[in-house]
Amino acid sequence: MGVINVTKTYLPNKEKYKSYIDEIYANGWVTNNGSLVQRLEKKLAEYLGVKNIVLVSNGTVALEIAYRTLGLKGFVITTPFSFVATTSSLVTNGLLPIFADIDKQTFNLNPKNIEKLITPNTSAILPVHVFGNACDVEAIDKISKKYHLKVIYDAAHAFGVRYKDQSILNYGEISTLSFHATKIFHTIEGGALIINDDALVKKARYLINFGIKNAEEIPELGTNAKMNEFEAAMGLCILDDIEAIHQKRKIVYERYRCELHNVVQMQTQNHNATQNYGYFPVVFKNETQLKKVETVLRKQNIFTRRYFYPSLDTLHYIEPKQYMSISRNIASKILCLPMYGELSEDIQKNIIDSIKRAVV
Ligand SMILES: *Cc1c(COP(=O)(O)O)cnc(C)c1O
């Protein structure tokens, strides 16, 4: 039996990808806002139901461009329960992460913890729709308006998620996406910014291209964050298959849910939002139980992932030290199970049975 990982990169039909490569070879244009990048931007905006989308080279740089587009300074209130890039991108841009602890059922930043952390130095709130579970966007919206704070959603997990009949990506000033090979929709490496304000779109486009506006003007201090044509081609192929990907994942997801809902704790979903079946996190009674399951599965060549561990308030480079007890507790006992459309029913049954045996 081969190795089973937490996810498996989706690769589209090779002939279709090749036809795009042929197109790139024919016109000789490989990067710098090429026609495939432009086509993908248009198609994604339509599919997602958003006004403006700017494609970039990865999801981490999407966050960095978002901070710079909005001119953030000082403190940013964020969640300690996420992938490390959410926090590290703040630090590398000279911003100080101030953590607000999560809700122990949704695993998202708990809006009740935000207000007491706001100071005159706070410029923004950076929540994450963890595992694609929509945040309490209305509560966050209210607080941000009351205190004039910007909101950036790290929506790396939330591709295609809808909230009350519109894209979740329309909330906040900017939402960012990751199109890394491990995500549901990918462009090998890649990412995007969803920006509501048209003037800010222009600024973001300068920022991803060295700050350059035209042959004579360089109005912004920019960087290089461009997506290339080979990546856009991958995205165009996968976008054609997205409904089928979604349907297959849903079957796998529901099988887990049905078999395990009485066995382990699961994430409580926002009932105003749709799901995208990107991850299947389960929470054990304690870390000992988690390690037992991890070990049993590893012996069968099945590799789960401890998303997200450790809790980001434990990062050594964060000063001042902050202690997020709920995030640390969840992080110590949460495991993401293998979750992708091609996961066979037999292997899934093995995983489910192993968990049932290990937790008794
Ligand atoms: C994947 C991910 C990122 C980083 O995206 P890359 O494209 O890998 O740079 C940021 N935040 C979250 C929550 C992620 O899961």
mmCIF file with all atom_site columns, C-alpha atoms in Angstrom, residues 48-222:
data_model
loop_
_atom_site.group_PDB
_atom_site.id
_atom_site.type_symbol
_atom_site.label_atom_id
_atom_site.label_alt_id
_atom_site.label_comp_id
_atom_site.label_asym_id
_atom_site.label_entity_id
_atom_site.label_seq_id
_atom_site.pdbx_PDB_ins_code
_atom_site.Cartn_x
_atom_site.Cartn_y
_atom_site.Cartn_z
_atom_site.occupancy
_atom_site.B_iso_or_equiv
_atom_site.pdbx_formal_charge
_atom_site.auth_seq_id
_atom_site.auth_comp_id
_atom_site.auth_asym_id
_atom_site.auth_atom_id
_atom_site.pdbx_PDB_model_num
ATOM 1   C CA . LEU A 1 48  ? -16.398 33.434 -6.647  1.00 0.00 ? 48  LEU A CA 1
ATOM 2   C CA . GLY A 1 49  ? -18.826 36.337 -7.015  1.00 0.00 ? 49  GLY A CA 1
ATOM 3   C CA . VAL A 1 50  ? -16.370 39.123 -6.189  1.00 0.00 ? 50  VAL A CA 1
ATOM 4   C CA . LYS A 1 51  ? -15.692 42.496 -7.809  1.00 0.00 ? 51  LYS A CA 1
ATOM 5   C CA . ASN A 1 52  ? -11.889 42.688 -7.860  1.00 0.00 ? 52  ASN A CA 1
ATOM 6   C CA . ILE A 1 53  ? -9.266  39.972 -7.724  1.00 0.00 ? 53  ILE A CA 1
ATOM 7   C CA . VAL A 1 54  ? -5.498  40.424 -7.968  1.00 0.00 ? 54  VAL A CA 1
ATOM 8   C CA . LEU A 1 55  ? -3.473  37.264 -8.530  1.00 0.00 ? 55  LEU A CA 1
ATOM 9   C CA . VAL A 1 56  ? -0.103  36.958 -6.796  1.00 0.00 ? 56  VAL A CA 1
ATOM 10  C CA . SER A 1 57  ? 2.726   34.456 -6.363  1.00 0.00 ? 57  SER A CA 1
ATOM 11  C CA . ASN A 1 58  ? 1.539   32.913 -3.070  1.00 0.00 ? 58  ASN A CA 1
ATOM 12  C CA . GLY A 1 59  ? -0.819  33.311 -0.120  1.00 0.00 ? 59  GLY A CA 1
ATOM 13  C CA . THR A 1 60  ? 1.820   34.672 2.245   1.00 0.00 ? 60  THR A CA 1
ATOM 14  C CA . VAL A 1 61  ? 2.739   37.492 -0.087  1.00 0.00 ? 61  VAL A CA 1
ATOM 15  C CA . ALA A 1 62  ? -1.005  38.152 -0.578  1.00 0.00 ? 62  ALA A CA 1
ATOM 16  C CA . LEU A 1 63  ? -1.195  38.914 3.148   1.00 0.00 ? 63  LEU A CA 1
ATOM 17  C CA . GLU A 1 64  ? 1.871   41.161 2.976   1.00 0.00 ? 64  GLU A CA 1
ATOM 18  C CA . ILE A 1 65  ? 0.498   43.085 -0.005  1.00 0.00 ? 65  ILE A CA 1
ATOM 19  C CA . ALA A 1 66  ? -2.807  43.473 1.867   1.00 0.00 ? 66  ALA A CA 1
ATOM 20  C CA . TYR A 1 67  ? -1.054  45.093 4.866   1.00 0.00 ? 67  TYR A CA 1
ATOM 21  C CA . ARG A 1 68  ? 0.880   47.434 2.594   1.00 0.00 ? 68  ARG A CA 1
ATOM 22  C CA . THR A 1 69  ? -2.134  48.298 0.448   1.00 0.00 ? 69  THR A CA 1
ATOM 23  C CA . LEU A 1 70  ? -4.003  49.389 3.569   1.00 0.00 ? 70  LEU A CA 1
ATOM 24  C CA . GLY A 1 71  ? -0.940  51.059 5.115   1.00 0.00 ? 71  GLY A CA 1
ATOM 25  C CA . LEU A 1 72  ? -1.216  49.170 8.394   1.00 0.00 ? 72  LEU A CA 1
ATOM 26  C CA . LYS A 1 73  ? 0.882   50.299 11.350  1.00 0.00 ? 73  LYS A CA 1
ATOM 27  C CA . GLY A 1 74  ? 1.393   49.212 14.942  1.00 0.00 ? 74  GLY A CA 1
ATOM 28  C CA . PHE A 1 75  ? -0.792  46.464 16.399  1.00 0.00 ? 75  PHE A CA 1
ATOM 29  C CA . VAL A 1 76  ? -2.965  43.975 14.560  1.00 0.00 ? 76  VAL A CA 1
ATOM 30  C CA . ILE A 1 77  ? -5.447  41.809 16.455  1.00 0.00 ? 77  ILE A CA 1
ATOM 31  C CA . THR A 1 78  ? -5.318  38.263 15.137  1.00 0.00 ? 78  THR A CA 1
ATOM 32  C CA . THR A 1 79  ? -5.945  34.622 15.943  1.00 0.00 ? 79  THR A CA 1
ATOM 33  C CA . PRO A 1 80  ? -3.356  32.320 17.524  1.00 0.00 ? 80  PRO A CA 1
ATOM 34  C CA . PHE A 1 81  ? -4.930  29.283 15.837  1.00 0.00 ? 81  PHE A CA 1
ATOM 35  C CA . SER A 1 82  ? -3.821  29.295 12.203  1.00 0.00 ? 82  SER A CA 1
ATOM 36  C CA . PHE A 1 83  ? -0.986  28.405 9.884   1.00 0.00 ? 83  PHE A CA 1
ATOM 37  C CA . VAL A 1 84  ? 2.204   30.188 10.928  1.00 0.00 ? 84  VAL A CA 1
ATOM 38  C CA . ALA A 1 85  ? 2.169   32.523 7.879   1.00 0.00 ? 85  ALA A CA 1
ATOM 39  C CA . THR A 1 86  ? -0.811  34.457 9.293   1.00 0.00 ? 86  THR A CA 1
ATOM 40  C CA . THR A 1 87  ? 1.337   35.658 12.196  1.00 0.00 ? 87  THR A CA 1
ATOM 41  C CA . SER A 1 88  ? 4.822   35.607 10.687  1.00 0.00 ? 88  SER A CA 1
ATOM 42  C CA . SER A 1 89  ? 3.749   37.829 7.779   1.00 0.00 ? 89  SER A CA 1
ATOM 43  C CA . LEU A 1 90  ? 2.757   40.507 10.303  1.00 0.00 ? 90  LEU A CA 1
ATOM 44  C CA . VAL A 1 91  ? 6.109   40.315 12.064  1.00 0.00 ? 91  VAL A CA 1
ATOM 45  C CA . THR A 1 92  ? 8.155   40.447 8.856   1.00 0.00 ? 92  THR A CA 1
ATOM 46  C CA . ASN A 1 93  ? 6.238   43.612 7.926   1.00 0.00 ? 93  ASN A CA 1
ATOM 47  C CA . GLY A 1 94  ? 7.013   45.355 11.210  1.00 0.00 ? 94  GLY A CA 1
ATOM 48  C CA . LEU A 1 95  ? 3.527   44.815 12.665  1.00 0.00 ? 95  LEU A CA 1
ATOM 49  C CA . LEU A 1 96  ? 2.896   43.440 16.152  1.00 0.00 ? 96  LEU A CA 1
ATOM 50  C CA . PRO A 1 97  ? 0.421   40.541 16.452  1.00 0.00 ? 97  PRO A CA 1
ATOM 51  C CA . ILE A 1 98  ? -1.938  40.920 19.393  1.00 0.00 ? 98  ILE A CA 1
ATOM 52  C CA . PHE A 1 99  ? -3.737  37.633 19.901  1.00 0.00 ? 99  PHE A CA 1
ATOM 53  C CA . ALA A 1 100 ? -7.430  37.280 20.693  1.00 0.00 ? 100 ALA A CA 1
ATOM 54  C CA . ASP A 1 101 ? -8.268  33.749 21.808  1.00 0.00 ? 101 ASP A CA 1
ATOM 55  C CA . ILE A 1 102 ? -10.531 31.485 19.772  1.00 0.00 ? 102 ILE A CA 1
ATOM 56  C CA . ASP A 1 103 ? -13.954 29.996 20.354  1.00 0.00 ? 103 ASP A CA 1
ATOM 57  C CA . LYS A 1 104 ? -13.520 26.408 21.487  1.00 0.00 ? 104 LYS A CA 1
ATOM 58  C CA . GLN A 1 105 ? -16.288 25.128 19.204  1.00 0.00 ? 105 GLN A CA 1
ATOM 59  C CA . THR A 1 106 ? -15.697 27.019 15.935  1.00 0.00 ? 106 THR A CA 1
ATOM 60  C CA . PHE A 1 107 ? -11.878 27.361 16.358  1.00 0.00 ? 107 PHE A CA 1
ATOM 61  C CA . ASN A 1 108 ? -12.209 30.891 14.931  1.00 0.00 ? 108 ASN A CA 1
ATOM 62  C CA . LEU A 1 109 ? -11.168 34.122 16.613  1.00 0.00 ? 109 LEU A CA 1
ATOM 63  C CA . ASN A 1 110 ? -13.874 34.901 19.177  1.00 0.00 ? 110 ASN A CA 1
ATOM 64  C CA . PRO A 1 111 ? -15.197 38.446 18.534  1.00 0.00 ? 111 PRO A CA 1
ATOM 65  C CA . LYS A 1 112 ? -15.983 38.778 22.265  1.00 0.00 ? 112 LYS A CA 1
ATOM 66  C CA . ASN A 1 113 ? -12.232 38.899 22.931  1.00 0.00 ? 113 ASN A CA 1
ATOM 67  C CA . ILE A 1 114 ? -11.455 41.744 20.519  1.00 0.00 ? 114 ILE A CA 1
ATOM 68  C CA . GLU A 1 115 ? -12.717 44.960 22.127  1.00 0.00 ? 115 GLU A CA 1
ATOM 69  C CA . LYS A 1 116 ? -10.650 44.787 25.306  1.00 0.00 ? 116 LYS A CA 1
ATOM 70  C CA . LEU A 1 117 ? -7.458  44.519 23.226  1.00 0.00 ? 117 LEU A CA 1
ATOM 71  C CA . ILE A 1 118 ? -8.029  47.668 21.143  1.00 0.00 ? 118 ILE A CA 1
ATOM 72  C CA . THR A 1 119 ? -5.642  50.569 21.854  1.00 0.00 ? 119 THR A CA 1
ATOM 73  C CA . PRO A 1 120 ? -4.783  53.772 19.945  1.00 0.00 ? 120 PRO A CA 1
ATOM 74  C CA . ASN A 1 121 ? -1.983  51.750 18.290  1.00 0.00 ? 121 ASN A CA 1
ATOM 75  C CA . THR A 1 122 ? -4.338  49.134 16.850  1.00 0.00 ? 122 THR A CA 1
ATOM 76  C CA . SER A 1 123 ? -4.774  49.488 13.094  1.00 0.00 ? 123 SER A CA 1
ATOM 77  C CA . ALA A 1 124 ? -6.513  46.300 12.002  1.00 0.00 ? 124 ALA A CA 1
ATOM 78  C CA . ILE A 1 125 ? -8.106  42.947 12.739  1.00 0.00 ? 125 ILE A CA 1
ATOM 79  C CA . LEU A 1 126 ? -6.826  39.832 10.938  1.00 0.00 ? 126 LEU A CA 1
ATOM 80  C CA . PRO A 1 127 ? -9.172  36.864 11.464  1.00 0.00 ? 127 PRO A CA 1
ATOM 81  C CA . VAL A 1 128 ? -8.928  33.505 9.661   1.00 0.00 ? 128 VAL A CA 1
ATOM 82  C CA . HIS A 1 129 ? -11.841 31.377 8.395   1.00 0.00 ? 129 HIS A CA 1
ATOM 83  C CA . VAL A 1 130 ? -10.197 28.304 9.906   1.00 0.00 ? 130 VAL A CA 1
ATOM 84  C CA . PHE A 1 131 ? -10.655 25.106 7.865   1.00 0.00 ? 131 PHE A CA 1
ATOM 85  C CA . GLY A 1 132 ? -13.092 27.087 5.707   1.00 0.00 ? 132 GLY A CA 1
ATOM 86  C CA . ASN A 1 133 ? -15.487 27.737 8.602   1.00 0.00 ? 133 ASN A CA 1
ATOM 87  C CA . ALA A 1 134 ? -16.813 31.276 8.165   1.00 0.00 ? 134 ALA A CA 1
ATOM 88  C CA . CYS A 1 135 ? -15.992 33.684 11.009  1.00 0.00 ? 135 CYS A CA 1
ATOM 89  C CA . ASP A 1 136 ? -18.678 35.667 12.786  1.00 0.00 ? 136 ASP A CA 1
ATOM 90  C CA . VAL A 1 137 ? -18.240 38.343 10.113  1.00 0.00 ? 137 VAL A CA 1
ATOM 91  C CA . GLU A 1 138 ? -21.141 40.476 11.304  1.00 0.00 ? 138 GLU A CA 1
ATOM 92  C CA . ALA A 1 139 ? -19.833 40.845 14.860  1.00 0.00 ? 139 ALA A CA 1
ATOM 93  C CA . ILE A 1 140 ? -16.342 41.624 13.531  1.00 0.00 ? 140 ILE A CA 1
ATOM 94  C CA . ASP A 1 141 ? -17.792 44.156 11.100  1.00 0.00 ? 141 ASP A CA 1
ATOM 95  C CA . LYS A 1 142 ? -19.613 45.952 13.915  1.00 0.00 ? 142 LYS A CA 1
ATOM 96  C CA . ILE A 1 143 ? -16.485 46.245 16.060  1.00 0.00 ? 143 ILE A CA 1
ATOM 97  C CA . SER A 1 144 ? -14.308 47.403 13.167  1.00 0.00 ? 144 SER A CA 1
ATOM 98  C CA . LYS A 1 145 ? -16.764 50.166 12.273  1.00 0.00 ? 145 LYS A CA 1
ATOM 99  C CA . LYS A 1 146 ? -17.101 51.318 15.879  1.00 0.00 ? 146 LYS A CA 1
ATOM 100 C CA . TYR A 1 147 ? -13.319 51.678 16.288  1.00 0.00 ? 147 TYR A CA 1
ATOM 101 C CA . HIS A 1 148 ? -12.408 52.538 12.661  1.00 0.00 ? 148 HIS A CA 1
ATOM 102 C CA . LEU A 1 149 ? -10.225 49.489 12.216  1.00 0.00 ? 149 LEU A CA 1
ATOM 103 C CA . LYS A 1 150 ? -9.405  47.787 8.928   1.00 0.00 ? 150 LYS A CA 1
ATOM 104 C CA . VAL A 1 151 ? -10.314 44.112 8.552   1.00 0.00 ? 151 VAL A CA 1
ATOM 105 C CA . ILE A 1 152 ? -8.293  41.664 6.510   1.00 0.00 ? 152 ILE A CA 1
ATOM 106 C CA . TYR A 1 153 ? -9.525  38.089 6.342   1.00 0.00 ? 153 TYR A CA 1
ATOM 107 C CA . ASP A 1 154 ? -6.941  35.381 5.809   1.00 0.00 ? 154 ASP A CA 1
ATOM 108 C CA . ALA A 1 155 ? -9.297  33.313 3.643   1.00 0.00 ? 155 ALA A CA 1
ATOM 109 C CA . ALA A 1 156 ? -6.643  30.794 2.564   1.00 0.00 ? 156 ALA A CA 1
ATOM 110 C CA . HIS A 1 157 ? -9.057  27.967 3.487   1.00 0.00 ? 157 HIS A CA 1
ATOM 111 C CA . ALA A 1 158 ? -12.281 29.613 2.362   1.00 0.00 ? 158 ALA A CA 1
ATOM 112 C CA . PHE A 1 159 ? -12.235 29.221 -1.436  1.00 0.00 ? 159 PHE A CA 1
ATOM 113 C CA . GLY A 1 160 ? -15.834 29.155 -2.690  1.00 0.00 ? 160 GLY A CA 1
ATOM 114 C CA . VAL A 1 161 ? -17.442 29.568 0.735   1.00 0.00 ? 161 VAL A CA 1
ATOM 115 C CA . ARG A 1 162 ? -20.646 31.580 0.716   1.00 0.00 ? 162 ARG A CA 1
ATOM 116 C CA . TYR A 1 163 ? -22.251 33.461 3.593   1.00 0.00 ? 163 TYR A CA 1
ATOM 117 C CA . LYS A 1 164 ? -25.934 34.398 3.438   1.00 0.00 ? 164 LYS A CA 1
ATOM 118 C CA . ASP A 1 165 ? -25.985 34.021 -0.349  1.00 0.00 ? 165 ASP A CA 1
ATOM 119 C CA . GLN A 1 166 ? -22.855 35.958 -1.210  1.00 0.00 ? 166 GLN A CA 1
ATOM 120 C CA . SER A 1 167 ? -19.134 35.277 -1.248  1.00 0.00 ? 167 SER A CA 1
ATOM 121 C CA . ILE A 1 168 ? -17.541 35.287 2.206   1.00 0.00 ? 168 ILE A CA 1
ATOM 122 C CA . LEU A 1 169 ? -14.635 37.065 0.492   1.00 0.00 ? 169 LEU A CA 1
ATOM 123 C CA . ASN A 1 170 ? -16.664 40.269 0.192   1.00 0.00 ? 170 ASN A CA 1
ATOM 124 C CA . TYR A 1 171 ? -16.367 40.902 3.952   1.00 0.00 ? 171 TYR A CA 1
ATOM 125 C CA . GLY A 1 172 ? -13.626 43.156 5.312   1.00 0.00 ? 172 GLY A CA 1
ATOM 126 C CA . GLU A 1 173 ? -11.513 45.593 3.279   1.00 0.00 ? 173 GLU A CA 1
ATOM 127 C CA . ILE A 1 174 ? -9.451  42.747 1.825   1.00 0.00 ? 174 ILE A CA 1
ATOM 128 C CA . SER A 1 175 ? -9.575  38.943 1.853   1.00 0.00 ? 175 SER A CA 1
ATOM 129 C CA . THR A 1 176 ? -6.562  36.892 0.841   1.00 0.00 ? 176 THR A CA 1
ATOM 130 C CA . LEU A 1 177 ? -6.453  33.422 -0.716  1.00 0.00 ? 177 LEU A CA 1
ATOM 131 C CA . SER A 1 178 ? -3.728  30.814 -1.070  1.00 0.00 ? 178 SER A CA 1
ATOM 132 C CA . PHE A 1 179 ? -3.537  28.713 -4.225  1.00 0.00 ? 179 PHE A CA 1
ATOM 133 C CA . HIS A 1 180 ? -0.773  26.446 -2.945  1.00 0.00 ? 180 HIS A CA 1
ATOM 134 C CA . ALA A 1 181 ? -0.773  22.854 -4.245  1.00 0.00 ? 181 ALA A CA 1
ATOM 135 C CA . THR A 1 182 ? -2.194  21.598 -0.929  1.00 0.00 ? 182 THR A CA 1
ATOM 136 C CA . LYS A 1 183 ? -5.281  23.819 -1.108  1.00 0.00 ? 183 LYS A CA 1
ATOM 137 C CA . ILE A 1 184 ? -8.632  22.855 -2.720  1.00 0.00 ? 184 ILE A CA 1
ATOM 138 C CA . PHE A 1 185 ? -8.107  25.119 -5.711  1.00 0.00 ? 185 PHE A CA 1
ATOM 139 C CA . HIS A 1 186 ? -4.475  25.635 -6.664  1.00 0.00 ? 186 HIS A CA 1
ATOM 140 C CA . THR A 1 187 ? -2.073  27.131 -9.200  1.00 0.00 ? 187 THR A CA 1
ATOM 141 C CA . ILE A 1 188 ? 0.963   25.088 -7.967  1.00 0.00 ? 188 ILE A CA 1
ATOM 142 C CA . GLU A 1 189 ? 2.097   28.146 -5.989  1.00 0.00 ? 189 GLU A CA 1
ATOM 143 C CA . GLY A 1 190 ? -0.115  31.188 -5.972  1.00 0.00 ? 190 GLY A CA 1
ATOM 144 C CA . GLY A 1 191 ? -2.555  33.394 -4.151  1.00 0.00 ? 191 GLY A CA 1
ATOM 145 C CA . ALA A 1 192 ? -4.934  36.292 -4.538  1.00 0.00 ? 192 ALA A CA 1
ATOM 146 C CA . LEU A 1 193 ? -6.290  39.439 -2.975  1.00 0.00 ? 193 LEU A CA 1
ATOM 147 C CA . ILE A 1 194 ? -10.005 40.223 -3.052  1.00 0.00 ? 194 ILE A CA 1
ATOM 148 C CA . ILE A 1 195 ? -10.258 43.981 -2.664  1.00 0.00 ? 195 ILE A CA 1
ATOM 149 C CA . ASN A 1 196 ? -13.526 45.868 -2.320  1.00 0.00 ? 196 ASN A CA 1
ATOM 150 C CA . ASP A 1 197 ? -12.305 49.414 -2.998  1.00 0.00 ? 197 ASP A CA 1
ATOM 151 C CA . ASP A 1 198 ? -11.337 50.086 -6.652  1.00 0.00 ? 198 ASP A CA 1
ATOM 152 C CA . ALA A 1 199 ? -8.690  52.689 -5.748  1.00 0.00 ? 199 ALA A CA 1
ATOM 153 C CA . LEU A 1 200 ? -6.952  50.146 -3.537  1.00 0.00 ? 200 LEU A CA 1
ATOM 154 C CA . VAL A 1 201 ? -6.895  47.623 -6.398  1.00 0.00 ? 201 VAL A CA 1
ATOM 155 C CA . LYS A 1 202 ? -4.758  50.029 -8.396  1.00 0.00 ? 202 LYS A CA 1
ATOM 156 C CA . LYS A 1 203 ? -2.353  50.429 -5.482  1.00 0.00 ? 203 LYS A CA 1
ATOM 157 C CA . ALA A 1 204 ? -2.112  46.652 -4.965  1.00 0.00 ? 204 ALA A CA 1
ATOM 158 C CA . ARG A 1 205 ? -1.301  46.205 -8.674  1.00 0.00 ? 205 ARG A CA 1
ATOM 159 C CA . TYR A 1 206 ? 1.589   48.669 -8.363  1.00 0.00 ? 206 TYR A CA 1
ATOM 160 C CA . LEU A 1 207 ? 2.813   46.969 -5.188  1.00 0.00 ? 207 LEU A CA 1
ATOM 161 C CA . ILE A 1 208 ? 3.055   43.505 -6.770  1.00 0.00 ? 208 ILE A CA 1
ATOM 162 C CA . ASN A 1 209 ? 5.122   44.945 -9.641  1.00 0.00 ? 209 ASN A CA 1
ATOM 163 C CA . PHE A 1 210 ? 7.938   46.861 -7.845  1.00 0.00 ? 210 PHE A CA 1
ATOM 164 C CA . GLY A 1 211 ? 5.673   49.890 -7.288  1.00 0.00 ? 211 GLY A CA 1
ATOM 165 C CA . ILE A 1 212 ? 5.775   50.671 -11.014 1.00 0.00 ? 212 ILE A CA 1
ATOM 166 C CA . LYS A 1 213 ? 2.831   52.431 -12.661 1.00 0.00 ? 213 LYS A CA 1
ATOM 167 C CA . ASN A 1 214 ? 4.254   52.994 -16.160 1.00 0.00 ? 214 ASN A CA 1
ATOM 168 C CA . ALA A 1 215 ? 7.540   53.671 -17.946 1.00 0.00 ? 215 ALA A CA 1
ATOM 169 C CA . GLU A 1 216 ? 7.906   57.020 -16.143 1.00 0.00 ? 216 GLU A CA 1
ATOM 170 C CA . GLU A 1 217 ? 6.239   56.709 -12.760 1.00 0.00 ? 217 GLU A CA 1
ATOM 171 C CA . ILE A 1 218 ? 7.018   54.605 -9.661  1.00 0.00 ? 218 ILE A CA 1
ATOM 172 C CA . PRO A 1 219 ? 4.458   55.868 -7.160  1.00 0.00 ? 219 PRO A CA 1
ATOM 173 C CA . GLU A 1 220 ? 4.745   53.076 -4.542  1.00 0.00 ? 220 GLU A CA 1
ATOM 174 C CA . LEU A 1 221 ? 7.417   51.155 -2.657  1.00 0.00 ? 221 LEU A CA 1
ATOM 175 C CA . GLY A 1 222 ? 6.703   47.761 -4.147  1.00 0.00 ? 222 GLY A CA 1
#
